[in-house]
Tab-separated table of C-alpha atoms in Angstrom:
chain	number	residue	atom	x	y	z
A	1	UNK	CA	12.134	-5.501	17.772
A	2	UNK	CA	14.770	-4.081	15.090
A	3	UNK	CA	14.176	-6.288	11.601
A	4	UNK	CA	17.369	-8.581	12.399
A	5	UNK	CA	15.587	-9.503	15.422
A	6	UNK	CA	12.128	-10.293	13.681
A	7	UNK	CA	14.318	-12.053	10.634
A	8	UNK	CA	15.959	-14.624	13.018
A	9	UNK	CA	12.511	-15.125	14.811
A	10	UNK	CA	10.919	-16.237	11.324
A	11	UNK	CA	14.009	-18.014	9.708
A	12	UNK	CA	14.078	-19.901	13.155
A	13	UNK	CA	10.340	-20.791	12.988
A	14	UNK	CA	10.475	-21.707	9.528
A	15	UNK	CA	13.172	-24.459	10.302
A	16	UNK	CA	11.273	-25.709	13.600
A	17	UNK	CA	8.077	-25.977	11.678
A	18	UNK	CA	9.249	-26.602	8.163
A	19	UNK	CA	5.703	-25.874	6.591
A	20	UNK	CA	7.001	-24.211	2.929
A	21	UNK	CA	3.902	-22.352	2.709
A	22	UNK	CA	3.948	-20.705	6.677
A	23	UNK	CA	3.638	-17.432	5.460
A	24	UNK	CA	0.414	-18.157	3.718
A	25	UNK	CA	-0.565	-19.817	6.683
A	26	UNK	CA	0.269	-16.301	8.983
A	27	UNK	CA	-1.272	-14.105	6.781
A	28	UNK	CA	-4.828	-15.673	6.903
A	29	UNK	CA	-4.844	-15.931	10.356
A	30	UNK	CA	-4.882	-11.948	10.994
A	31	UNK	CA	-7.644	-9.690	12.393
A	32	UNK	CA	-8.489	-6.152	12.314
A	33	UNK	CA	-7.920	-5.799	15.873
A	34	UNK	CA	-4.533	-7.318	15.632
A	35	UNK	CA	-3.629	-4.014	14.368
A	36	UNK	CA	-4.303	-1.632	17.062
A	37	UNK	CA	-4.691	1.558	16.417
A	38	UNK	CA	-4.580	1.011	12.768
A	39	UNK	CA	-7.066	-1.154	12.706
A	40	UNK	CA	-9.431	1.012	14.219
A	41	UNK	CA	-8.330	3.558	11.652
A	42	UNK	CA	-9.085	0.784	8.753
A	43	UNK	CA	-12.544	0.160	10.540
A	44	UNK	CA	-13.127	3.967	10.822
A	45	UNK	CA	-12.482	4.839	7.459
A	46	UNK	CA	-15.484	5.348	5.031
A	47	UNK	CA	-14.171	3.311	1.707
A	48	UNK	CA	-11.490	0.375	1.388
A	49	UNK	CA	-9.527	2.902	-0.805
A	50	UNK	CA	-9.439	5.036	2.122
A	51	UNK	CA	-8.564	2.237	4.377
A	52	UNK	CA	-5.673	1.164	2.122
A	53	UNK	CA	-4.412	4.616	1.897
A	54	UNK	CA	-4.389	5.062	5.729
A	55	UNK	CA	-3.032	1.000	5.994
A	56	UNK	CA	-0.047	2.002	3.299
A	57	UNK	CA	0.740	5.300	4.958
A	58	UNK	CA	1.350	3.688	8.333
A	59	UNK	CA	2.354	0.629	8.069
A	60	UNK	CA	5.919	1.172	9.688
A	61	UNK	CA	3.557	1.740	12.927
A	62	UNK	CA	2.162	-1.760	13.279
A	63	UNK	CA	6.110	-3.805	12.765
A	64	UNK	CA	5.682	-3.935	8.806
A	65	UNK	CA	9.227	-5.752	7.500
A	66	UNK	CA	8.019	-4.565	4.537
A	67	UNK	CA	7.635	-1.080	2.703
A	68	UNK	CA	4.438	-0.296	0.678
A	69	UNK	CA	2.584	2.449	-1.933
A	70	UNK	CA	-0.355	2.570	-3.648
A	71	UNK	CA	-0.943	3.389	-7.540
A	72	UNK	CA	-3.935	3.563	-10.044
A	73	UNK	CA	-3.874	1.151	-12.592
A	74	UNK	CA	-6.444	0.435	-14.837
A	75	UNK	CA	-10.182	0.542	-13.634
A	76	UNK	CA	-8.839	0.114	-9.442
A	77	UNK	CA	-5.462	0.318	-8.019
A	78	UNK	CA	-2.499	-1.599	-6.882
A	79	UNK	CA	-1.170	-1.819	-3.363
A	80	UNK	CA	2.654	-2.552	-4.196
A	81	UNK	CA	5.179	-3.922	-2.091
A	82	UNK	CA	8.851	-3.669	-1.436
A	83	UNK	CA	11.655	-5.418	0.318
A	84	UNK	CA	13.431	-3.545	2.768
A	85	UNK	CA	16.635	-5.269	2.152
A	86	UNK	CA	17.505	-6.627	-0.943
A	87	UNK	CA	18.682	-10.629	-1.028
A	88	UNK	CA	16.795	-11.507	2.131
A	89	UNK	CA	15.951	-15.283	2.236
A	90	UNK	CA	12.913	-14.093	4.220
A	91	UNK	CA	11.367	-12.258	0.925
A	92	UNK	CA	8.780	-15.285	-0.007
A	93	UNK	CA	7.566	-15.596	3.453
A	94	UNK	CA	6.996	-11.794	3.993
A	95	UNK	CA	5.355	-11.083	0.663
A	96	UNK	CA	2.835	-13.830	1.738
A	97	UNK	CA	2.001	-13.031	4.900
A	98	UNK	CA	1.553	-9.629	3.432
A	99	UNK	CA	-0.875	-10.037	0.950
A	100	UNK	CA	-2.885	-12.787	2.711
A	101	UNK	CA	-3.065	-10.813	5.673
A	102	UNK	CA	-4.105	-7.621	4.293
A	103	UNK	CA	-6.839	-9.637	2.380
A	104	UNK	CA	-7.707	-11.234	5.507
A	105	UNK	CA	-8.554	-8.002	6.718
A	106	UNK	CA	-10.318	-6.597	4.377
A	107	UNK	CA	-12.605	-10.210	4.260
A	108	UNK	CA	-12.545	-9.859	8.417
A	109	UNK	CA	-13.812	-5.996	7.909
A	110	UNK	CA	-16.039	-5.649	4.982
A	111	UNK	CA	-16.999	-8.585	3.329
A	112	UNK	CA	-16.097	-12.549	3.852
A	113	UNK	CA	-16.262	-12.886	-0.028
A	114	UNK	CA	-13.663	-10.133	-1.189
A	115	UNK	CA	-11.372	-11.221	-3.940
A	116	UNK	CA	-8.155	-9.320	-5.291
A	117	UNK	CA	-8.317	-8.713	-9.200
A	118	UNK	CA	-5.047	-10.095	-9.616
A	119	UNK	CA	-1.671	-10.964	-7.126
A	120	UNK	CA	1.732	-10.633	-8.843
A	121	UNK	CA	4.604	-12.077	-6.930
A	122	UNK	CA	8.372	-11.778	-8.649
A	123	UNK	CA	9.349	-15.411	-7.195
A	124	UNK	CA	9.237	-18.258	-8.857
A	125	UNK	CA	5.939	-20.318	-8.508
A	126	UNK	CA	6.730	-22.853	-5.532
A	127	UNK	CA	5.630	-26.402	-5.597
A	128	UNK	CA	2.174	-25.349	-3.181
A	129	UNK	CA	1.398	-22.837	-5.900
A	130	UNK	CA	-2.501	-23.979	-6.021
A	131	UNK	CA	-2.755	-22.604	-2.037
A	132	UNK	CA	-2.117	-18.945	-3.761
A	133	UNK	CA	-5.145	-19.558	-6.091
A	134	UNK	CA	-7.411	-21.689	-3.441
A	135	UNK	CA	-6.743	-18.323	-0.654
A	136	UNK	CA	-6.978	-15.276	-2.977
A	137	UNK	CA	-9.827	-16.447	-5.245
A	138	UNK	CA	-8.090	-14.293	-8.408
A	139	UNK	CA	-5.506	-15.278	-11.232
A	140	UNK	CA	-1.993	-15.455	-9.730
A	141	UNK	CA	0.822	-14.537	-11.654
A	142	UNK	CA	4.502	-15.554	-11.105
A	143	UNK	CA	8.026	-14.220	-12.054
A	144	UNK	CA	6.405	-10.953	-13.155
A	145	UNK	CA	8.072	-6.725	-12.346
A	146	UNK	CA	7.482	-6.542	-9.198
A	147	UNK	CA	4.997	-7.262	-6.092
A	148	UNK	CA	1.318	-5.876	-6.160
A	149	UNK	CA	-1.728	-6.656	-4.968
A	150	UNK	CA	-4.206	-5.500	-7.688
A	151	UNK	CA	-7.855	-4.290	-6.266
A	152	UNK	CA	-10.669	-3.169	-8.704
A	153	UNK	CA	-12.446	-0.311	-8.358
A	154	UNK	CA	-16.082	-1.614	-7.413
A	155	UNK	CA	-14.321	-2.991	-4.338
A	156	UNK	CA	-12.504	0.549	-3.801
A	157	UNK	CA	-15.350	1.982	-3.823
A	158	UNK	CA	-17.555	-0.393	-0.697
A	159	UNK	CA	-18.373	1.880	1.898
A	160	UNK	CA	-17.501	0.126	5.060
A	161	UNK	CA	-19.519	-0.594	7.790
A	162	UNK	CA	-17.834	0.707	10.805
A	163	UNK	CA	-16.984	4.589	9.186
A	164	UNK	CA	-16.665	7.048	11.457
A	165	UNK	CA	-15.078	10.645	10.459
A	166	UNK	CA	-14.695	11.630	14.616
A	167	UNK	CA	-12.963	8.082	15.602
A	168	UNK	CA	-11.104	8.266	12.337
A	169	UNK	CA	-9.427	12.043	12.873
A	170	UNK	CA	-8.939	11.258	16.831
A	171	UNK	CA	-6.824	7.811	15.351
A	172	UNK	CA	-5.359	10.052	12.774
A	173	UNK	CA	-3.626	12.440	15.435
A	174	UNK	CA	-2.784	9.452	17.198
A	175	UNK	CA	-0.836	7.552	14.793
A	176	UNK	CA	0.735	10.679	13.646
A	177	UNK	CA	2.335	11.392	17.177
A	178	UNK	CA	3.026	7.649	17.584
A	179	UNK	CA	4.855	7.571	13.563
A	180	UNK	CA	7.000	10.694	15.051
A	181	UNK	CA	8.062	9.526	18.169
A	182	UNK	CA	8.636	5.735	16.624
A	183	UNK	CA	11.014	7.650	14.272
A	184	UNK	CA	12.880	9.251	16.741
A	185	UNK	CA	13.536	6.144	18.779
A	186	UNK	CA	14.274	3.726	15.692
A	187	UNK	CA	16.959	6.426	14.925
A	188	UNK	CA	18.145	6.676	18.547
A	189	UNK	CA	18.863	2.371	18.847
A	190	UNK	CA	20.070	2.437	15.453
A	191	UNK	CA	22.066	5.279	15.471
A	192	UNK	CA	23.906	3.568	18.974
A	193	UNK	CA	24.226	0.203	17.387
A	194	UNK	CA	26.209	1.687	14.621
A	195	UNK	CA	28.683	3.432	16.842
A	196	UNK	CA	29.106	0.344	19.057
A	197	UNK	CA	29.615	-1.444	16.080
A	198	UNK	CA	32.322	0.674	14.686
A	199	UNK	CA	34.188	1.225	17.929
A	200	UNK	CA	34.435	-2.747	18.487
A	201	UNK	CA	36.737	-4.102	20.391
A	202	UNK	CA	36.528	-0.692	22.788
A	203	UNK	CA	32.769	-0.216	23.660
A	204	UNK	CA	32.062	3.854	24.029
A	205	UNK	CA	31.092	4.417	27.449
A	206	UNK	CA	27.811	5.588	27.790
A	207	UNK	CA	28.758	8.744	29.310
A	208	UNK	CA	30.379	9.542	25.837
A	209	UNK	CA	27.296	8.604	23.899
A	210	UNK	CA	25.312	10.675	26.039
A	211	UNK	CA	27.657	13.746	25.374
A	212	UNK	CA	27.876	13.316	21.943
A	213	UNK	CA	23.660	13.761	21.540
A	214	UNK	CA	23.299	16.313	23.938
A	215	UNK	CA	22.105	14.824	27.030
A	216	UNK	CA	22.714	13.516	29.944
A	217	UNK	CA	23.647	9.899	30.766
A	218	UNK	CA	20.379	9.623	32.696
A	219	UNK	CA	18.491	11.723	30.179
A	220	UNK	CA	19.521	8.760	27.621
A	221	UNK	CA	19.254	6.203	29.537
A	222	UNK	CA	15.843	6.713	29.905
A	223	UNK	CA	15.143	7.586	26.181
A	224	UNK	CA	16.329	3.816	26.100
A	225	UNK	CA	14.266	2.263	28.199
A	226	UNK	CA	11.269	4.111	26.267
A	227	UNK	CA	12.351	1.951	23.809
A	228	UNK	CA	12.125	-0.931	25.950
A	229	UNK	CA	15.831	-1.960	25.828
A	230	UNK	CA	19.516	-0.754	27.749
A	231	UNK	CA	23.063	0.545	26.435
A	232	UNK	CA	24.465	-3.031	27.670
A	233	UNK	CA	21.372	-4.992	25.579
A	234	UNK	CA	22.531	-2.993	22.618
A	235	UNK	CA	26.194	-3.708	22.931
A	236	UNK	CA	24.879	-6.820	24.033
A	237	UNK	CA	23.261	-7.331	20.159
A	238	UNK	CA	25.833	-5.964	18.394
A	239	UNK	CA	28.547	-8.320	19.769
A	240	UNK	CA	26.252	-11.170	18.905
A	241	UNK	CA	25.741	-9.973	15.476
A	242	UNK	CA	29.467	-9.633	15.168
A	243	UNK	CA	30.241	-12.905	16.471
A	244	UNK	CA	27.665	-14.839	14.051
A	245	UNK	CA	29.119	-13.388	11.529
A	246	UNK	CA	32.842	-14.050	11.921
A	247	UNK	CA	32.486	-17.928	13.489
A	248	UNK	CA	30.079	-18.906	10.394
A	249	UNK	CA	32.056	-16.695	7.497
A	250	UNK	CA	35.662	-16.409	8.803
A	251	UNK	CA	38.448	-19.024	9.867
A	252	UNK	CA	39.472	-17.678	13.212
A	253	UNK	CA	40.788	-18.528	16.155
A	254	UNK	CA	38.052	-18.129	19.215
A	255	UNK	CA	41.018	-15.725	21.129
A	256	UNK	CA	41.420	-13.804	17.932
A	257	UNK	CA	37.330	-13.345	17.895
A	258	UNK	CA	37.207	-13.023	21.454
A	259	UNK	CA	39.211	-9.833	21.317
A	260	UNK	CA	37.666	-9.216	18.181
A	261	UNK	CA	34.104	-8.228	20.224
A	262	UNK	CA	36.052	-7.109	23.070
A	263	UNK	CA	35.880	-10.014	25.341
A	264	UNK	CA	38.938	-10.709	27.928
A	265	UNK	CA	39.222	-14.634	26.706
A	266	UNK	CA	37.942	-17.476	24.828
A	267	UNK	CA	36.501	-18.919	28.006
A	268	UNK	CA	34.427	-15.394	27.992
A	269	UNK	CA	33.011	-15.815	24.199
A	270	UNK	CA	32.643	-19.535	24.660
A	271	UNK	CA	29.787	-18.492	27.605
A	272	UNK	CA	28.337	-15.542	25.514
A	273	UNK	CA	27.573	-18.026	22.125
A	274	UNK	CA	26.408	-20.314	24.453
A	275	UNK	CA	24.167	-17.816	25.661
A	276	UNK	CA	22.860	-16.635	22.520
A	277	UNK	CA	22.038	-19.204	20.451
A	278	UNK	CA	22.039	-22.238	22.864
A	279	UNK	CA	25.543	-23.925	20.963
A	280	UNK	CA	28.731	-23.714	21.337
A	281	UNK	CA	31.539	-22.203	19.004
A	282	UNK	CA	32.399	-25.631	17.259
A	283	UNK	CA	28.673	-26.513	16.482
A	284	UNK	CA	27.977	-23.188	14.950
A	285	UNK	CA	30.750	-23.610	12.498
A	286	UNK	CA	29.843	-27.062	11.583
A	287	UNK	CA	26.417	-26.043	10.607
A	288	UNK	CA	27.601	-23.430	8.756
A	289	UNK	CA	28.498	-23.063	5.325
A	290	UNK	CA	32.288	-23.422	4.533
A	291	UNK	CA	34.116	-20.388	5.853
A	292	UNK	CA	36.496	-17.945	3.684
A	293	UNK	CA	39.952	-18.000	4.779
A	294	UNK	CA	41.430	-14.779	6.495
């Protein structure tokens, strides 16, 4: 899943379920095995600094939304944290279901009574502040630089229990392959999405895209499906992107967006919104907040 796909899966379960403190709720719930192959690398590892290393080094590997590093501070280290897009509404949730989760790891695979040294979060405190304090066990500070999850050094230092040098260097090679070839296809999808995207209304042919990297139509076509998804899914998303974007921020006529994305009518687009997001044109806007003028 790309990250507007994940975004509009959590901003759509946080309205359903409308429990202000979900990604609290998310985080705890995780388990080493949950993570695959990274989790048998955390498991493998012989310290927790070692597992957090490994954790912060390949992180893009298990669907991360967010971007991490490490740091020393003072007697331990920090594991800090970092939006991938700046101004996304989804920032609270994913910083919490960050840090709880990587502390419910680290309870889940070392020791049930681990405690951080300190959380800092740059939001506001919400109203369910106390849950950060009742989950983490550790002070909690609010409004402060930036994101980090503080660990002292006597915890660093806990050998863990399941440390194993072979498993750990035959995961190693693993998720080294895996972080290559997950590059190459992120950069594939995205690099199609953009062209689709700036060629709207006129969709490239496939034939053309193929050309234009090198290979064949088949040859790419299959480098798709690798990737689990098709040319038309992709033009498929980026119309839908498109057309969420003009009914809920522009004043336009549905024919003018219609041939806007490249469809043949209104009666075309009408089907396609109602297809993706289970309304119709009129209801979209109407939820939405007041459009700018064009």
């Amino acid at each position: 899943m790309s990250y507007r796909q994940g975004s509009r899966v959590i901003g759509e379960a946080m309205r359903e379920l409308g429990d202000p403190a979900l990604g609290l709720a998310v985080g705890r719930r995780q388990r080493v095995t949950a993570w695959g192959l990274v989790g048998l690398g955390l498991l493998a590892s012989p310290m927790l600094y070692d597992a957090l290393r490994l954790g912060v080094r390949y992180h893009g590997i298990t669907g991360s939304m967010l971007d991490y590093r490490m740091e020393p501070v003072p007697d331990g280290a920090a594991t800090l944290a970092t939006a991938r897009y700046a101004g996304s509404e989804l920032q609270t949730f994913l910083l919490e279901e960050s840090f709880s989760s990587i502390v419910a790891l680290i309870r889940d695979a070392l020791h049930d009574g681990f405690a951080p040294h300190a959380v800092l979060l740059r939001h506001a405190r919400p109203p369910y502040g106390d849950e950060y304090e009742r989950y983490f066990r550790c002070p909690v500070v609010f409004g402060a630089p930036d994101d980090r999850l503080v660990f002292n050094a006597s915890w660093l230092e806990h050998a863990l229990p399941g440390a194993d040098a072979y498993t750990l260097t035959q995961v190693v090679e693993l998720l080294n392959s895996a972080r290559t070839v997950g590059r190459e296809r992120q950069d594939l999808v995205e690099g199609l999405e953009v062209s689709i995207a700036r060629r709207l209304p006129q969709v490239p042919p496939l034939t053309q895209q193929a050309r234009a990297r090198g290979m064949s139509e088949r040859t790419l076509r299959r480098r798709l499906a690798e990737c689990g998804t098709t040319y038309e899914a992709l033009v498929d998303y980026v119309r839908l992107v498109r057309a969420e974007e003009l009914l809920t921020t522009r004043d336009l006529p549905l024919h003018t967006i219609a041939a806007l994305l490249g469809f043949s009518d209104a009666r075309t687009l009408r089907r396609a919104v109602a297809r993706w997001f289970g309304k119709n044109p009129s209801e979209m806007r109407r939820s939405a907040p007041p459009p700018h003028t064009s």
